[in-house]
Short mmCIF file of C-alpha atoms in Angstrom, two decimals:
data_model
loop_
_atom_site.label_atom_id
_atom_site.label_comp_id
_atom_site.label_asym_id
_atom_site.label_seq_id
_atom_site.Cartn_x
_atom_site.Cartn_y
_atom_site.Cartn_z
CA MET M 1 -33.84 5.12 -58.52
CA LYS M 2 -31.87 2.23 -57.13
CA LYS M 3 -28.96 4.52 -56.22
CA ARG M 4 -31.36 6.90 -54.49
CA ARG M 5 -32.70 4.06 -52.35
CA MET M 6 -29.17 2.98 -51.44
CA LEU M 7 -28.28 6.56 -50.49
CA CYS M 8 -31.38 6.85 -48.29
CA ALA M 9 -30.53 3.55 -46.60
CA LEU M 10 -26.98 4.72 -46.00
CA CYS M 11 -28.18 8.01 -44.50
CA LEU M 12 -30.60 6.13 -42.27
CA LEU M 13 -27.82 3.80 -41.12
CA LEU M 14 -25.51 6.72 -40.34
CA GLY M 15 -28.29 8.45 -38.44
CA LEU M 16 -28.91 5.37 -36.33
CA MET M 17 -25.19 5.03 -35.61
CA MET M 18 -24.98 8.65 -34.46
CA LEU M 19 -28.09 8.19 -32.34
CA CYS M 20 -26.67 5.09 -30.68
CA SER M 21 -23.33 6.76 -30.01
CA GLY M 22 -25.14 9.61 -28.32
CA CYS M 23 -26.99 7.14 -26.11
CA GLU M 24 -23.84 5.51 -24.70
CA LYS M 25 -23.82 5.54 -20.93
CA LYS M 26 -21.30 8.00 -19.54
CA GLU M 27 -19.14 6.98 -16.61
CA SER M 28 -20.47 8.28 -13.30
CA ALA M 29 -18.38 9.53 -10.39
CA ASP M 30 -19.03 6.37 -8.37
CA ASP M 31 -18.19 4.20 -11.40
CA TYR M 32 -14.89 6.03 -11.68
CA LEU M 33 -14.05 5.50 -8.01
CA GLY M 34 -14.99 1.84 -8.29
CA ARG M 35 -12.61 1.53 -11.23
CA LEU M 36 -9.78 3.03 -9.17
CA ILE M 37 -10.35 0.51 -6.39
CA THR M 38 -10.39 -2.32 -8.93
CA ARG M 39 -7.10 -1.02 -10.36
CA ALA M 40 -5.62 -1.11 -6.87
CA LYS M 41 -6.75 -4.72 -6.42
CA GLU M 42 -4.96 -5.54 -9.66
CA ASN M 43 -1.88 -3.64 -8.42
CA GLU M 44 -1.82 -1.10 -11.22
CA GLY M 45 0.31 1.35 -9.25
CA GLU M 46 -1.91 2.44 -6.36
CA LEU M 47 -0.30 0.00 -3.93
CA GLN M 48 3.12 1.54 -4.48
CA SER M 49 2.01 4.66 -2.65
CA VAL M 50 0.48 2.54 0.13
CA LEU M 51 3.78 0.69 0.59
CA GLU M 52 5.94 3.84 0.50
CA THR M 53 3.78 5.45 3.17
CA GLY M 54 3.87 2.27 5.26
CA ILE M 55 7.67 2.07 5.03
CA ALA M 56 8.07 5.64 6.25
CA ASP M 57 5.59 5.14 9.11
CA ALA M 58 7.10 1.82 10.21
CA LYS M 59 10.66 3.13 10.14
CA SER M 60 9.66 6.16 12.19
CA SER M 61 7.57 4.33 14.78
CA ASN M 62 10.18 1.60 15.29
CA ASP M 63 13.25 3.87 15.07
CA PHE M 64 14.71 1.54 12.46
CA VAL M 65 18.14 2.39 11.11
CA ILE M 66 18.14 -0.35 8.50
CA ASP M 67 16.55 0.62 5.19
CA PHE M 68 13.75 -1.11 3.31
CA PRO M 69 15.50 -2.85 0.37
CA ASP M 70 14.30 -1.89 -3.11
CA GLU M 71 14.44 -5.54 -4.16
CA LEU M 72 11.79 -6.32 -1.53
CA LYS M 73 9.17 -3.90 -2.84
CA GLU M 74 7.79 -6.12 -5.61
CA SER M 75 7.20 -9.02 -3.21
CA TYR M 76 5.62 -6.76 -0.61
CA GLU M 77 3.27 -5.18 -3.16
CA ALA M 78 2.23 -8.68 -4.26
CA PHE M 79 1.44 -9.47 -0.61
CA LEU M 80 -0.63 -6.28 -0.33
CA LYS M 81 -2.49 -7.16 -3.52
CA GLU M 82 -3.52 -10.52 -2.07
CA ALA M 83 -4.58 -8.83 1.15
CA LEU M 84 -6.61 -6.13 -0.59
CA ASN M 85 -8.51 -8.74 -2.58
CA GLN M 86 -9.92 -10.02 0.70
CA VAL M 87 -11.68 -6.68 1.26
CA GLN M 88 -15.08 -5.92 -0.27
CA PHE M 89 -15.91 -2.27 -0.94
CA GLU M 90 -19.46 -0.96 -1.28
CA LEU M 91 -19.97 2.42 -2.92
CA ASN M 92 -23.07 4.53 -2.45
CA LYS M 93 -24.42 6.56 -5.32
CA ALA M 94 -22.50 9.84 -5.59
CA ASP M 95 -23.99 12.94 -3.97
CA LYS M 96 -23.45 16.02 -6.11
CA GLU M 97 -22.03 18.76 -3.92
CA SER M 98 -21.46 21.29 -6.72
CA ASN M 99 -21.15 21.37 -10.51
CA ASP M 100 -17.83 19.56 -10.46
CA THR M 101 -17.65 17.93 -7.02
CA TYR M 102 -19.18 14.65 -5.86
CA ILE M 103 -19.13 12.97 -2.45
CA ILE M 104 -19.17 9.18 -2.30
CA ARG M 105 -19.51 7.09 0.85
CA VAL M 106 -17.44 3.90 0.77
CA THR M 107 -18.23 1.07 3.18
CA TYR M 108 -15.84 -1.82 3.85
CA GLU M 109 -14.70 -4.38 6.40
CA PRO M 110 -10.97 -3.83 7.08
CA ILE M 111 -8.79 -6.87 7.55
CA ASP M 112 -6.35 -6.87 10.47
CA ILE M 113 -3.11 -8.17 8.99
CA ALA M 114 -1.16 -7.71 12.22
CA ALA M 115 -3.66 -9.87 14.15
CA THR M 116 -3.87 -12.42 11.33
CA THR M 117 -0.11 -12.94 11.14
CA LYS M 118 0.88 -12.34 14.77
CA GLU M 119 1.38 -15.96 15.80
CA THR M 120 3.12 -16.98 12.58
CA ASP M 121 5.40 -13.93 12.63
CA ALA M 122 6.37 -14.47 16.27
CA GLY M 123 7.25 -18.10 15.61
CA TYR M 124 9.22 -17.24 12.50
CA VAL M 125 11.45 -14.54 14.01
CA LYS M 126 12.38 -16.76 16.94
CA ASN M 127 14.13 -19.08 14.51
CA ILE M 128 15.78 -16.61 12.15
CA SER M 129 19.34 -17.73 11.50
CA GLY M 130 19.91 -16.18 8.09
CA THR M 131 21.81 -12.94 7.56
CA ASP M 132 19.97 -11.63 4.50
CA PHE M 133 17.17 -9.28 5.50
CA THR M 134 15.41 -9.34 2.11
CA THR M 135 15.33 -13.14 1.96
CA GLU M 136 13.93 -13.44 5.47
CA VAL M 137 11.11 -10.95 4.84
CA LYS M 138 10.24 -12.64 1.54
CA ASN M 139 10.08 -16.02 3.25
CA LEU M 140 7.80 -14.66 5.95
CA LEU M 141 5.56 -12.98 3.37
CA GLU M 142 5.10 -16.35 1.67
CA GLU M 143 3.94 -17.86 4.95
CA ASP M 144 1.69 -14.92 5.79
CA THR M 145 0.07 -14.89 2.34
CA LYS M 146 -1.34 -18.36 3.09
CA LEU M 147 -3.24 -16.87 6.04
CA LEU M 148 -5.00 -14.09 4.14
CA SER M 149 -7.96 -16.15 2.93
CA ASN M 150 -9.01 -16.44 6.58
CA ALA M 151 -7.88 -13.01 7.66
CA THR M 152 -9.18 -11.46 10.86
CA LYS M 153 -11.73 -8.80 10.00
CA GLN M 154 -12.54 -5.64 11.90
CA GLN M 155 -15.92 -4.02 12.31
CA LYS M 156 -17.45 -2.60 9.17
CA LYS M 157 -16.76 1.09 8.70
CA SER M 158 -17.21 3.81 6.12
CA ARG M 159 -15.57 6.99 4.94
CA THR M 160 -16.33 9.61 2.31
CA ILE M 161 -14.25 10.24 -0.79
CA THR M 162 -14.39 13.45 -2.82
CA VAL M 163 -14.44 13.00 -6.59
CA LYS M 164 -13.97 16.01 -8.85
CA LYS M 165 -15.04 16.39 -12.44
CA SER M 166 -12.08 16.91 -14.76
CA GLY M 167 -13.10 17.50 -18.38
CA ASP M 168 -14.83 14.37 -19.62
CA SER M 169 -13.50 12.31 -16.72
CA TYR M 170 -12.93 12.58 -12.96
CA LYS M 171 -10.07 12.74 -10.50
CA VAL M 172 -9.55 11.72 -6.89
CA SER M 173 -6.81 12.89 -4.55
CA LYS M 174 -4.00 10.33 -4.41
CA LYS M 175 -3.81 11.02 -0.69
CA ASP M 176 -7.48 10.04 -0.23
CA ILE M 177 -7.09 6.78 -2.15
CA THR M 178 -3.94 5.86 -0.24
CA ALA M 179 -5.64 6.59 3.09
CA LEU M 180 -8.63 4.43 2.10
CA LEU M 181 -6.46 1.47 1.13
CA GLN M 182 -4.30 1.83 4.24
CA ASP M 183 -7.36 1.83 6.46
CA ALA M 184 -8.64 -1.31 4.74
CA LEU M 185 -5.33 -3.09 5.41
CA GLN M 186 -4.76 -2.62 9.13
CA GLY M 187 -1.25 -3.48 10.35
CA TYR M 188 -0.04 -4.30 6.84
CA MET M 189 3.62 -3.62 7.67
CA ALA M 190 3.63 -6.25 10.47
CA PRO M 191 5.75 -8.84 8.59
CA TYR M 192 8.37 -6.20 7.77
CA GLU M 193 8.38 -4.90 11.35
CA ALA M 194 8.71 -8.39 12.83
CA VAL M 195 11.84 -9.23 10.82
CA GLY M 196 13.08 -5.64 10.92
CA THR M 197 13.15 -5.62 14.71
CA VAL M 198 15.52 -8.60 14.73
CA PHE M 199 17.85 -7.24 12.07
CA ASP M 200 17.85 -3.72 13.44
CA PHE M 201 18.87 -5.06 16.85
CA ARG M 202 21.65 -7.09 15.23
CA ASP M 203 22.80 -3.96 13.43
CA PHE M 204 22.82 -2.02 16.70
CA MET M 205 24.91 -4.68 18.45
CA GLN M 206 27.44 -4.66 15.62
CA ALA M 207 27.50 -0.87 15.67
CA TYR M 208 28.08 -0.93 19.44
CA LEU M 209 31.00 -3.36 19.10
CA ASP M 210 32.54 -1.34 16.28
CA ALA M 211 32.27 1.82 18.35
CA TYR M 212 33.60 0.22 21.54
CA PHE M 213 36.53 -1.70 20.10
CA LYS M 214 37.39 0.23 16.94
CA GLY M 215 36.23 3.76 17.60
CA ASP M 216 34.01 3.57 14.49
CA THR M 217 31.00 5.45 15.86
CA GLU M 218 29.10 6.48 12.71
CA ARG M 219 26.45 3.76 12.77
CA TYR M 220 26.36 3.77 16.56
CA CYS M 221 25.36 7.44 16.40
CA MET M 222 22.59 6.60 13.94
CA HIS M 223 21.12 4.15 16.43
CA THR M 224 21.54 6.20 19.58
CA GLY M 225 21.02 9.70 18.28
CA GLU M 226 24.28 10.81 19.87
CA SER M 227 26.52 13.30 18.12
CA ALA M 228 29.93 12.24 16.80
CA GLU M 229 31.56 14.29 19.56
CA GLU M 230 29.49 12.60 22.27
CA ALA M 231 30.26 9.15 20.88
CA ALA M 232 33.96 9.98 20.60
CA ALA M 233 34.05 11.12 24.23
CA TRP M 234 32.32 7.88 25.29
CA TYR M 235 34.88 5.87 23.33
CA GLU M 236 37.77 7.69 24.96
CA GLU M 237 36.36 7.00 28.42
CA SER M 238 35.64 3.33 27.78
#
């Protein structure tokens, strides 16, 4: 009799446990997107894509020949993490577009990093005397990080993000997340561009001198876009 009561109690306990497990709240599409944004603020990998895209865009728009040093990436991602934590994101409840597709409107106030750091960056590059590009950018990032708590903010804006159901979870296009974070961090490559402009000009002047006096035109061609034949002809005439 006693064993029967214990067995009944055990069955009841197991039943309650199964009932409770079935009542656990499942993650919604907007919860999932919110978790991705939180991961980005903790620099769990999302900012790497933001930086890589920024490097490519900055190099193209400034015609830089000098490369972005690998040893600078960790410091720059740390700077972006601090900047992103100044941005508040508001997520609307997901609108179900189809069985496996949800649309979520995200509202945020972008910070303008270029405007925030403009004065400090301009003052810093005027006094650059060092010859190590990585060190100079790191030093400037340290100064600019101090400004982020009072960053200049732009007008509030919003954009939609598509979230797709994937098994028991969800997925978002990496391109969409990167674009969202980039838009929230306006002008985030400004410190790199400020120092890069100085060092790229130095590199051009050295390349010009090497081409003019030594006939070594390889780097000169990289800066000017001239072919090796055109540069060689210029050297012969000079």
